Tab-separated table of C-alpha atoms and ligand atoms in Angstrom:
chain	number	residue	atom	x	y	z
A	1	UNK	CA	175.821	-45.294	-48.047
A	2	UNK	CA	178.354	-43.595	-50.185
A	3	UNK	CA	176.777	-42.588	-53.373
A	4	UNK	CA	179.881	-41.166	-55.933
A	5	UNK	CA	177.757	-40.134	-58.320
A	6	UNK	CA	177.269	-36.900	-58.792
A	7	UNK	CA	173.946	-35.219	-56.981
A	8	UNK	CA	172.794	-31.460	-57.114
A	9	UNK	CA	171.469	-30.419	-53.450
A	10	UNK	CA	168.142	-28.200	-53.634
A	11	UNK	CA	167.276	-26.890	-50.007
A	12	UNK	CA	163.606	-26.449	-48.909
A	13	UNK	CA	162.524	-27.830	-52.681
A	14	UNK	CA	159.382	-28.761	-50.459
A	15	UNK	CA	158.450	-25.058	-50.314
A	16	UNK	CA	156.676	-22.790	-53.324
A	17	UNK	CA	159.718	-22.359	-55.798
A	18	UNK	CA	161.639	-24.653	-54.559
A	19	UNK	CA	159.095	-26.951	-55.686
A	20	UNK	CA	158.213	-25.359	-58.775
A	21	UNK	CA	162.318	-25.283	-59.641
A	22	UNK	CA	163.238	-28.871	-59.158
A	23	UNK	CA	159.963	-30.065	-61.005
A	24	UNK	CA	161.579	-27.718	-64.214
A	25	UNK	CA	164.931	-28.893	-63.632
A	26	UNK	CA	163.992	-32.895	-63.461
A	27	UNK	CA	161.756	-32.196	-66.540
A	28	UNK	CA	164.663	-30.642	-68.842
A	29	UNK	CA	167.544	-32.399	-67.561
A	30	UNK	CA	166.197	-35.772	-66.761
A	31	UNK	CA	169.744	-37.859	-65.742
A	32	UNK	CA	170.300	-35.778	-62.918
A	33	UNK	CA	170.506	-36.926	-59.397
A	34	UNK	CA	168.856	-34.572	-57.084
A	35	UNK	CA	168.494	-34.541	-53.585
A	36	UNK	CA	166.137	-31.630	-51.779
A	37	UNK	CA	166.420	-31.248	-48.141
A	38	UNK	CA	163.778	-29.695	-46.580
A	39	UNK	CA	162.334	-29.334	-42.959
A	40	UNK	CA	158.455	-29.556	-44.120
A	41	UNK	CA	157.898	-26.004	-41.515
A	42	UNK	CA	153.857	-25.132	-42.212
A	43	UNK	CA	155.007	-23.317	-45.552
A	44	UNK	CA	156.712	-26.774	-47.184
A	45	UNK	CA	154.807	-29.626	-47.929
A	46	UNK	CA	155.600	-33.193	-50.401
A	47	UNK	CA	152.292	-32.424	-52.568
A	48	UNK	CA	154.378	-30.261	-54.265
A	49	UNK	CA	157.029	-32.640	-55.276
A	50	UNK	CA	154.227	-35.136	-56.738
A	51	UNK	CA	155.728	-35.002	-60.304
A	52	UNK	CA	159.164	-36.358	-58.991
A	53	UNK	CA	158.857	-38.019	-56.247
A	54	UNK	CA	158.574	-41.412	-57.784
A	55	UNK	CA	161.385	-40.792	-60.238
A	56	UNK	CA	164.528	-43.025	-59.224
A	57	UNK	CA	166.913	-40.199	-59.274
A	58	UNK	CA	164.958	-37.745	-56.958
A	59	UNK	CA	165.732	-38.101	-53.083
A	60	UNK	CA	163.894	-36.359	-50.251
A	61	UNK	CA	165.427	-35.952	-46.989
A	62	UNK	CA	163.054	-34.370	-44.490
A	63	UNK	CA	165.640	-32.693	-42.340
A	64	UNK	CA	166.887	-28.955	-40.793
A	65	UNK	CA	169.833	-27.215	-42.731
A	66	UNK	CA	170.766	-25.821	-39.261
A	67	UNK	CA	170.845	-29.316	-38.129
A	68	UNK	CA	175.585	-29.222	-38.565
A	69	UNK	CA	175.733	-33.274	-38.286
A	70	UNK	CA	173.014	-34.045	-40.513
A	71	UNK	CA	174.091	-31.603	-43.004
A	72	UNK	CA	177.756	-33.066	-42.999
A	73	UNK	CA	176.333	-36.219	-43.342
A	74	UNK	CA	175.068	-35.344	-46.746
A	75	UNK	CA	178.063	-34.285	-48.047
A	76	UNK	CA	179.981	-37.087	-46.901
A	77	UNK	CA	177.840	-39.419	-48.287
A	78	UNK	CA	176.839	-38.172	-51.356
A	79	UNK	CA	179.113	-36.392	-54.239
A	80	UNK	CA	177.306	-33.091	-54.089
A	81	UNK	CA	178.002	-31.470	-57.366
A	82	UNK	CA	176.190	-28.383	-56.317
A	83	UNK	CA	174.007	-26.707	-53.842
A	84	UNK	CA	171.269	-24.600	-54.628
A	85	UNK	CA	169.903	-22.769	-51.724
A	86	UNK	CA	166.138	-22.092	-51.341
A	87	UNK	CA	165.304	-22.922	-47.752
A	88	UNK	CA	164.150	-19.998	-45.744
A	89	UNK	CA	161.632	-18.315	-43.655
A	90	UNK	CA	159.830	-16.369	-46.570
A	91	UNK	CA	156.969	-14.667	-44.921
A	92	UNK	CA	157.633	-11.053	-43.917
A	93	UNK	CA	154.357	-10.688	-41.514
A	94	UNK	CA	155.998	-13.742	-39.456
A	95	UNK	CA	159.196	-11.730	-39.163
A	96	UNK	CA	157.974	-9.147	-37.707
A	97	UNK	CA	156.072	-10.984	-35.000
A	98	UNK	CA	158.547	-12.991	-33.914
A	99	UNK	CA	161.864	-13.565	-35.895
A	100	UNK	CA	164.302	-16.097	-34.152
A	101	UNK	CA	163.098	-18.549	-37.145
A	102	UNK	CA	164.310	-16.512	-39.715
A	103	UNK	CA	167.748	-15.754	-37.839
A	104	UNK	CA	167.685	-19.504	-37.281
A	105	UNK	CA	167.132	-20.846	-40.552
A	106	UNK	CA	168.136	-18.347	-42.815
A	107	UNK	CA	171.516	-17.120	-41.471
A	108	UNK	CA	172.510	-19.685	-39.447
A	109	UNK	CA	171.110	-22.559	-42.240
A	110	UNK	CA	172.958	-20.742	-44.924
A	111	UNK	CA	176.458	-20.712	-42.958
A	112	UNK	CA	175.877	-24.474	-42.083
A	113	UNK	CA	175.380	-25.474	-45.595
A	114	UNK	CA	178.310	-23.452	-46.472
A	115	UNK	CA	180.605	-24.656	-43.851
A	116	UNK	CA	179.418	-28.243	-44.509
A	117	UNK	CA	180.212	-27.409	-48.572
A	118	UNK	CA	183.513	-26.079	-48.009
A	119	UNK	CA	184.776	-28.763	-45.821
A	120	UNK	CA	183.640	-31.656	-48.423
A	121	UNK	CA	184.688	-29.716	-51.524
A	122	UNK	CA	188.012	-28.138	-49.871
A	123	UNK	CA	188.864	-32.525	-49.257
A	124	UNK	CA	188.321	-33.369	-53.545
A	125	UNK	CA	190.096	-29.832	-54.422
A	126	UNK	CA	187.291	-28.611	-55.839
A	127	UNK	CA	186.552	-25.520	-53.451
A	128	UNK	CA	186.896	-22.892	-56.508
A	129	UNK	CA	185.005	-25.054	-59.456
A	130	UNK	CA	181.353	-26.445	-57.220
A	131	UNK	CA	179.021	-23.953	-56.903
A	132	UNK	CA	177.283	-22.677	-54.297
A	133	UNK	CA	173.790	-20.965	-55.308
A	134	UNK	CA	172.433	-18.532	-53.230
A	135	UNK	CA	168.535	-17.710	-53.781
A	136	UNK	CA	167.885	-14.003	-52.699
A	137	UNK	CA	165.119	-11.303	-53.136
A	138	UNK	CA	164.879	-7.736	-53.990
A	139	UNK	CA	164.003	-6.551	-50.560
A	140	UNK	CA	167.752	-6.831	-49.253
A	141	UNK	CA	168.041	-3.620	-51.237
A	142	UNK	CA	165.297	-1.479	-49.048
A	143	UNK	CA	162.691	0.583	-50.143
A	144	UNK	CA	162.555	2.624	-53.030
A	145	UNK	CA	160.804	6.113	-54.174
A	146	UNK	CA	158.552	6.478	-57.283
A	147	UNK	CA	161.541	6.256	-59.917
A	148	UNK	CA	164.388	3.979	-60.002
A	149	UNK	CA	165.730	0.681	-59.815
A	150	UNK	CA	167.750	-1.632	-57.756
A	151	UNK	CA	170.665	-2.864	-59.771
A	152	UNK	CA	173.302	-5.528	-58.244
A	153	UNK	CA	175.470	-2.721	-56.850
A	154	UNK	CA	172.847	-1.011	-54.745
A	155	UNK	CA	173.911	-1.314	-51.221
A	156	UNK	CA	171.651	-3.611	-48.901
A	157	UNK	CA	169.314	-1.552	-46.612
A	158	UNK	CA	166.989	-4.299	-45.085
A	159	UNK	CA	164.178	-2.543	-43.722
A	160	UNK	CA	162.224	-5.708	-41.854
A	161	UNK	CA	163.623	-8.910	-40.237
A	162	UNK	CA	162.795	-10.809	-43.187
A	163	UNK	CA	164.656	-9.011	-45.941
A	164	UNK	CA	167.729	-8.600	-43.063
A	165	UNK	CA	167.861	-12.134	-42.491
A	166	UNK	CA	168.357	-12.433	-46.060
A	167	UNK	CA	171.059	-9.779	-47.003
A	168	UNK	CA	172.930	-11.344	-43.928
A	169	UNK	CA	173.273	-14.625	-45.586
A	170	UNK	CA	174.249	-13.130	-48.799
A	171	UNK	CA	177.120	-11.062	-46.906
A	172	UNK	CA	178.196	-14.909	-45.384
A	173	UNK	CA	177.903	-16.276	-48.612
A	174	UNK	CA	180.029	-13.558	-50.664
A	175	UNK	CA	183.081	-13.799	-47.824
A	176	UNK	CA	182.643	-17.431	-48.288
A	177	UNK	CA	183.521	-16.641	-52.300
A	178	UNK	CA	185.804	-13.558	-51.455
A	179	UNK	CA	187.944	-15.163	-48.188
A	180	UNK	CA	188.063	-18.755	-49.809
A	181	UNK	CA	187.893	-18.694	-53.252
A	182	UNK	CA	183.982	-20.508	-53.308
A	183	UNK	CA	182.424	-20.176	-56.270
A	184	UNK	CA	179.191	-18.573	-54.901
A	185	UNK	CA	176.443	-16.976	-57.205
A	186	UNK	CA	173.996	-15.153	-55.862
A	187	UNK	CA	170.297	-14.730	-57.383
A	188	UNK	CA	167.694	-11.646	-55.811
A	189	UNK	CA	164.537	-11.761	-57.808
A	190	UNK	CA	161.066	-9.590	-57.733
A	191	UNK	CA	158.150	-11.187	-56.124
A	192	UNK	CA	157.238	-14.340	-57.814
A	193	UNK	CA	153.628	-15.570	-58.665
A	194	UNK	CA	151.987	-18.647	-59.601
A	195	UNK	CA	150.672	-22.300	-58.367
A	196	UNK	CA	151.994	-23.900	-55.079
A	197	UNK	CA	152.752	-20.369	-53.392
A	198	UNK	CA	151.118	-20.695	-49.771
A	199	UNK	CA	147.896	-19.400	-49.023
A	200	UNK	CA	149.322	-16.779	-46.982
A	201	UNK	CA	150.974	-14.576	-49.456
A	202	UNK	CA	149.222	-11.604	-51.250
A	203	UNK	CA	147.762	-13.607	-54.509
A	204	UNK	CA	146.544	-16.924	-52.939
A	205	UNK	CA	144.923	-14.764	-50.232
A	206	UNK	CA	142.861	-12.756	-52.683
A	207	UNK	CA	141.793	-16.094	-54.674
A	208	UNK	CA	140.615	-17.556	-51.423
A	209	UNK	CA	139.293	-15.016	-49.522
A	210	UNK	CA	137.018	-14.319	-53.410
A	211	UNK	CA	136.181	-18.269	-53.446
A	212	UNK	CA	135.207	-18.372	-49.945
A	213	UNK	CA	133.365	-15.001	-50.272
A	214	UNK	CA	135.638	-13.365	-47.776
A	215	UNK	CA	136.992	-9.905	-47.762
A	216	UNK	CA	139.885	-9.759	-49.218
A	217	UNK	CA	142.169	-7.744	-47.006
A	218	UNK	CA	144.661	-5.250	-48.572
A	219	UNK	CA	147.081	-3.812	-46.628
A	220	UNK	CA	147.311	0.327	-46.285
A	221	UNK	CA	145.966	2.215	-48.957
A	222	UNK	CA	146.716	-0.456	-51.825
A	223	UNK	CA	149.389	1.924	-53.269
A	224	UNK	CA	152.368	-0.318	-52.388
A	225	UNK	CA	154.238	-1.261	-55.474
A	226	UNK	CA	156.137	-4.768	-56.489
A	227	UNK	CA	156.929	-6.597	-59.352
A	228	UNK	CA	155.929	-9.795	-60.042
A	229	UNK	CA	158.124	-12.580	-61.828
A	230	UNK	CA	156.176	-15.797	-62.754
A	231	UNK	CA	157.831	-18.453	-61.228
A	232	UNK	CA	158.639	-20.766	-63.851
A	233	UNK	CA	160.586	-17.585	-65.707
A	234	UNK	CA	162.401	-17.340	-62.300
A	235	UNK	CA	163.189	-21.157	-62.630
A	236	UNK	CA	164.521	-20.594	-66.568
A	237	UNK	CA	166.597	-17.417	-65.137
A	238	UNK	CA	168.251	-19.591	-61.482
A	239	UNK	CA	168.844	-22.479	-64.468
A	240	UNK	CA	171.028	-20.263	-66.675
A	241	UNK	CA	172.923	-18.592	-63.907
A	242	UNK	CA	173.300	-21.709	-61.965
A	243	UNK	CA	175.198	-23.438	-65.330
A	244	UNK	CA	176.438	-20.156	-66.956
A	245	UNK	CA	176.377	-17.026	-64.056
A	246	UNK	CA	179.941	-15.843	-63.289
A	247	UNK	CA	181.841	-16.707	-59.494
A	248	UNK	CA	181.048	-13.994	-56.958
A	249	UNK	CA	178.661	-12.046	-59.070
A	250	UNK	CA	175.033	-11.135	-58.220
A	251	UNK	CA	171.686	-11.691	-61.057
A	252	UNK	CA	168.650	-9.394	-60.113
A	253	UNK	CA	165.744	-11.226	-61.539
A	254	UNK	CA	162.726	-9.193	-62.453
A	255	UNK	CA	159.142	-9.477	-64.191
A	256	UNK	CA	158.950	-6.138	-66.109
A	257	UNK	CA	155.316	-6.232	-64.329
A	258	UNK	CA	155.184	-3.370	-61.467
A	259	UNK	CA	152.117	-3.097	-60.455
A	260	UNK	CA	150.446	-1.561	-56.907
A	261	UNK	CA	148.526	-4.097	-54.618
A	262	UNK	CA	145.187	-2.302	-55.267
A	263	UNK	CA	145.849	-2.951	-59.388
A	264	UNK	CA	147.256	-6.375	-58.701
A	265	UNK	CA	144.089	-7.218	-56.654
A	266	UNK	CA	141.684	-5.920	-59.084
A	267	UNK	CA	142.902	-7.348	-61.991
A	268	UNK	CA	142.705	-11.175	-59.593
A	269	UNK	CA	139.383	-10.431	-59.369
A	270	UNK	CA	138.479	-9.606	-62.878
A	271	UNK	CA	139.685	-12.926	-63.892
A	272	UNK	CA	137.369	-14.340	-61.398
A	273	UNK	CA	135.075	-12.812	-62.255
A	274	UNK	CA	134.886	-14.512	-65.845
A	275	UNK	CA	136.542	-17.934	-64.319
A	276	UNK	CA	134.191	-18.739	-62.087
A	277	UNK	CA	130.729	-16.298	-62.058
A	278	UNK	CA	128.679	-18.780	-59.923
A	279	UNK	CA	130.211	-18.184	-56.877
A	280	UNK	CA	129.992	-13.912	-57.104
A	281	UNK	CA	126.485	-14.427	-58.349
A	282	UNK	CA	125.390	-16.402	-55.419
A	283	UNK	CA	127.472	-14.342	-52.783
A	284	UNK	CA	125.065	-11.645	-54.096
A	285	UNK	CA	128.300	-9.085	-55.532
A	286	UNK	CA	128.582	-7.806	-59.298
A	287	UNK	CA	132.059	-8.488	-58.964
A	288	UNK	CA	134.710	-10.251	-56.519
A	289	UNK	CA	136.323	-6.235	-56.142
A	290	UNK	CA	133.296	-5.370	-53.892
A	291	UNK	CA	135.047	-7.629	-51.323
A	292	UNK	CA	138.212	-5.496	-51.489
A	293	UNK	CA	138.570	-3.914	-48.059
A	294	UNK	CA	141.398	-1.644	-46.878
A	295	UNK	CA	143.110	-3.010	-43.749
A	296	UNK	CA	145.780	-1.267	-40.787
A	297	UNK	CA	149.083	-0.896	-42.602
A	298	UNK	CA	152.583	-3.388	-41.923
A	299	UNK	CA	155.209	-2.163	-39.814
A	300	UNK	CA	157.716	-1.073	-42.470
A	301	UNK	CA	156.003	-1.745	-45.124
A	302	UNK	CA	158.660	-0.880	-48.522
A	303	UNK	CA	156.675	1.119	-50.535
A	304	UNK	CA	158.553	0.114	-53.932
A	305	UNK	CA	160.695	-2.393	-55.201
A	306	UNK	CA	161.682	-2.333	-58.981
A	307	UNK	CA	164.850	-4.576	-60.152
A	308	UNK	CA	166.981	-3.806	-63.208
A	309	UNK	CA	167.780	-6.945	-64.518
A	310	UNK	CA	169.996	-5.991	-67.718
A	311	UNK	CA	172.747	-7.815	-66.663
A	312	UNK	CA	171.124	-11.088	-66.626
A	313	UNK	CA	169.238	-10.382	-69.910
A	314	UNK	CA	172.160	-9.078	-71.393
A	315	UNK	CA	175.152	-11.715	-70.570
A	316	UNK	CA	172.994	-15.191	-70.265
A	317	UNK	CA	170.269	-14.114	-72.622
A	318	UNK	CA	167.318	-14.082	-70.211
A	319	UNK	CA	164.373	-12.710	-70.123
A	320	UNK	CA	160.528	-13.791	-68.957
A	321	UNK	CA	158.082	-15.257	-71.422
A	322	UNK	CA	155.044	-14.770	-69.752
A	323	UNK	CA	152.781	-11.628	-69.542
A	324	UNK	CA	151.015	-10.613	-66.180
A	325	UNK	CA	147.802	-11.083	-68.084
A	326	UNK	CA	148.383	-14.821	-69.232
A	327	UNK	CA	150.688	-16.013	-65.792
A	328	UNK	CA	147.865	-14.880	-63.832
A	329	UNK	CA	145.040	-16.680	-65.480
A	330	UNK	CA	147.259	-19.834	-65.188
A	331	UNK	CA	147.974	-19.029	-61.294
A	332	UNK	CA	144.220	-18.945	-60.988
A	333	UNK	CA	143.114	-22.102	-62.749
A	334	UNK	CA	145.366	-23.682	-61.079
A	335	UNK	CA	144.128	-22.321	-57.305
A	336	UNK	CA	140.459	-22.744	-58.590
A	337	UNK	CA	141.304	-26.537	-59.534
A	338	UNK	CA	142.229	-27.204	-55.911
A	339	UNK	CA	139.908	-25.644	-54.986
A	340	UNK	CA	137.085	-27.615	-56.506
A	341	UNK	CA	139.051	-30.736	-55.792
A	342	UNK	CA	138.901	-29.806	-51.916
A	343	UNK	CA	134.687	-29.003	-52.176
A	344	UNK	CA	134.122	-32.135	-54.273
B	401	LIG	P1	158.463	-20.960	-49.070
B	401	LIG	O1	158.207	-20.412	-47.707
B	401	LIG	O2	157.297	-21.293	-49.934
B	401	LIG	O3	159.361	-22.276	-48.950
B	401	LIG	C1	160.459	-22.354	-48.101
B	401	LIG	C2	160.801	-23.817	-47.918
B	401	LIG	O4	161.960	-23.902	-47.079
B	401	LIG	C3	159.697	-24.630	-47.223
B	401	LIG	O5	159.474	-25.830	-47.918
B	401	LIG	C4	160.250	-24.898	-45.819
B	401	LIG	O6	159.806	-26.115	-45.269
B	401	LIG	C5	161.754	-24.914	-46.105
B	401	LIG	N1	162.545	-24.566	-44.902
B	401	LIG	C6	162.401	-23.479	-44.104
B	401	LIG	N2	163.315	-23.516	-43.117
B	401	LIG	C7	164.061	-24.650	-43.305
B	401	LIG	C8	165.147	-25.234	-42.617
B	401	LIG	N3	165.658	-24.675	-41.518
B	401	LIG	N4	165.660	-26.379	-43.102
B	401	LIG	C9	165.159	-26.971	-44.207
B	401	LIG	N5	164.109	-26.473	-44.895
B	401	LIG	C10	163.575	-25.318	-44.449
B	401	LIG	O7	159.407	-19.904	-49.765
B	401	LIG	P2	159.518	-19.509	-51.302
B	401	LIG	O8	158.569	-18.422	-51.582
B	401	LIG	O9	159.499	-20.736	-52.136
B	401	LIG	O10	160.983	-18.879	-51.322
B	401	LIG	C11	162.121	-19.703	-51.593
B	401	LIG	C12	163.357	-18.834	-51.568
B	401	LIG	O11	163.239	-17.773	-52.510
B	401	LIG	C13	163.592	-18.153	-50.210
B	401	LIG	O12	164.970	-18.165	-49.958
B	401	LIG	C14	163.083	-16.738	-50.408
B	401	LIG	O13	163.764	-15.839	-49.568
B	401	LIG	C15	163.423	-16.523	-51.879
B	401	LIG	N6	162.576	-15.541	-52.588
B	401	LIG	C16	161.219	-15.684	-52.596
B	401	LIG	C17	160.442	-14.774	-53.323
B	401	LIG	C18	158.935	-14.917	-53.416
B	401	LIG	O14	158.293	-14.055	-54.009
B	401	LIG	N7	158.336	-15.987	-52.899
B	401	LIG	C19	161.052	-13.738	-54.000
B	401	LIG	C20	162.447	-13.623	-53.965
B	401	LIG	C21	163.189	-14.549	-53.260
């Protein structure tokens, strides 16, 4: 098959923003060809993709960005116009258990995509003008007292195997863009909230462990601080730097919402509490906070991450639209509606 048209790549668009991004992007620009690679680990899975996957101009290709043939393959036969790189191993917990996966996929994936995007683009001459799109988080930056910000020129300081995994492939990517001229763009956003995310990160675990009248496990004493960034604002923000975002330079990506674990986790409950009162009233609790229980810390655990984000709002004209109050409630619905569909 050798497709000319022009096709934007998405990696591991099976996953929670992957998902939630190429949904956006096939909903505001509509002619586009898009093709998501994606391995389907436990943390990706095609319900995600059920508003596109009918749609002519939407491929999936269940496959391993480590895997060097099959990711040649794609660029030889399709005209990839683009690349923008979500795949990873996402889950800091699993990283520090055991973290060959996230050496695996997300350094080794990310130089096999780039390697595979030079080669094809290098053949057409267009090495400097196709971009390559990195998708990063705050935590390459480390760990950060009570005041302060990360801005793009903080210097990485990876703390777990996670975040080190990640500021690894951001150094390949940036000597891809420094040594041969590949226009790279890198992205490092706060923590992102909101429907798809997998049950094992810190909101969906508080909405199930409340509807399944579970405790709901907090890690140390609840004081930990991040910032969340509803995902579709992350989706507007990759959108603008992916089209507008200048070669080599890095976007922090934040939510303006800092909040500690314990605050986050009481106001989750709260709005369960009004969402769905049958289920506290016959678990015998005045409110889903009584299940709130205080568990043995991480190893590592950051204590604060904060981005400053001026650059983005102030050369591409970004900035989120949605409140912590109102992106929650939708996050919740949304759990609560699969949910009932499960019980039902
Ligand atoms: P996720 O774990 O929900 O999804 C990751 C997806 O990548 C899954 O669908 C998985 O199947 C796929 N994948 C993993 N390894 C692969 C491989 N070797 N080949 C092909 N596909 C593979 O993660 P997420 O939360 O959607 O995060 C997406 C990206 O955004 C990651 O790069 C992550 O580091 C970054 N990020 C996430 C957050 C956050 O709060 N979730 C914040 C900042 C940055």
């Amino acid at each position: 098959m050798n497709n000319q048209k022009q096709s934007l790549l998405v990696t591991g668009g099976a996953g929670f923003i992957g998902s939630n991004f190429i949904t956006y992007f096939m909903k505001k620009y509509p002619n586009t060809q898009l093709i998501n690679i994606d391995k389907l680990t436990y943390a990706g899975s095609k319900k995600n993709l059920s508003e596109v996957e009918n749609l002519i101009n939407y491929q999936f290709i269940n496959g391993d960005i480590t895997d060097e043939n099959l990711v040649k393959d794609i660029f030889s036969n399709f005209n990839i116009s683009g690349v923008i790189h979500f795949a990873a191993e996402s889950h800091v917990d699993r990283s520090i258990e055991d973290a060959k996966a996230f050496v695996e996929s997300n350094v080794l994936g990310t130089f096999t995509l780039l390697q595979a995007a030079k080669y094809a683009w290098e053949k057409k001459g267009l090495l400097t003008e196709r971009r390559f799109h990195q998708i990063s988080t705050d935590e390459v930056y480390g760990s950060l007292g009570e005041k302060g910000k990360f801005s793009e020129e903080t210097p990485y300081d990876p703390r777990n195997p996670y975040s080190a995994s990640k500021a690894s492939a951001n150094m390949i990517v940036k000597s891809f863009g420094y040594t041969h001229g590949m226009n790279v763009v890198i992205c490092s956003s706060s923590n992102n909230y909101g429907p798809r995310q997998h049950s094992e990160k810190l909101i969906p675990t508080i909405i199930s462990k409340a509807l399944s009248a579970q405790s709901i496990p907090i890690y140390g004493d609840g004081n930990n601080i991040r910032d969340w960034l509803y995902v579709e604002d992350h989706c507007r923000a990759l959108d603008k730097v992916y089209h507008h975002g200048n070669k080599l330079e890095t976007y922090n990506i934040g939510g303006g919402n800092e909040k500690t674990n314990i605050e986050l986790a009481h106001e989750v409950c709260e709005i369960l509490d009004q969402l769905v009162p049958e289920i506290k009233d016959k678990a015998s609790i005045k409110s889903f906070n009584d299940l709130i229980t205080f568990t043995e810390d991480r190893l590592g655990h950051d204590r604060r991450y904060a981005v400053d984000d001026t650059k983005l709002r102030q050369t591409l004209g970004w900035k989120p639209s949605m409140t912590l109050d109102s992106g929650l409630k939708k996050t919740i619905e949304w759990y609560v509606r699969q949910w009932e569909q499960v019980i039902h």
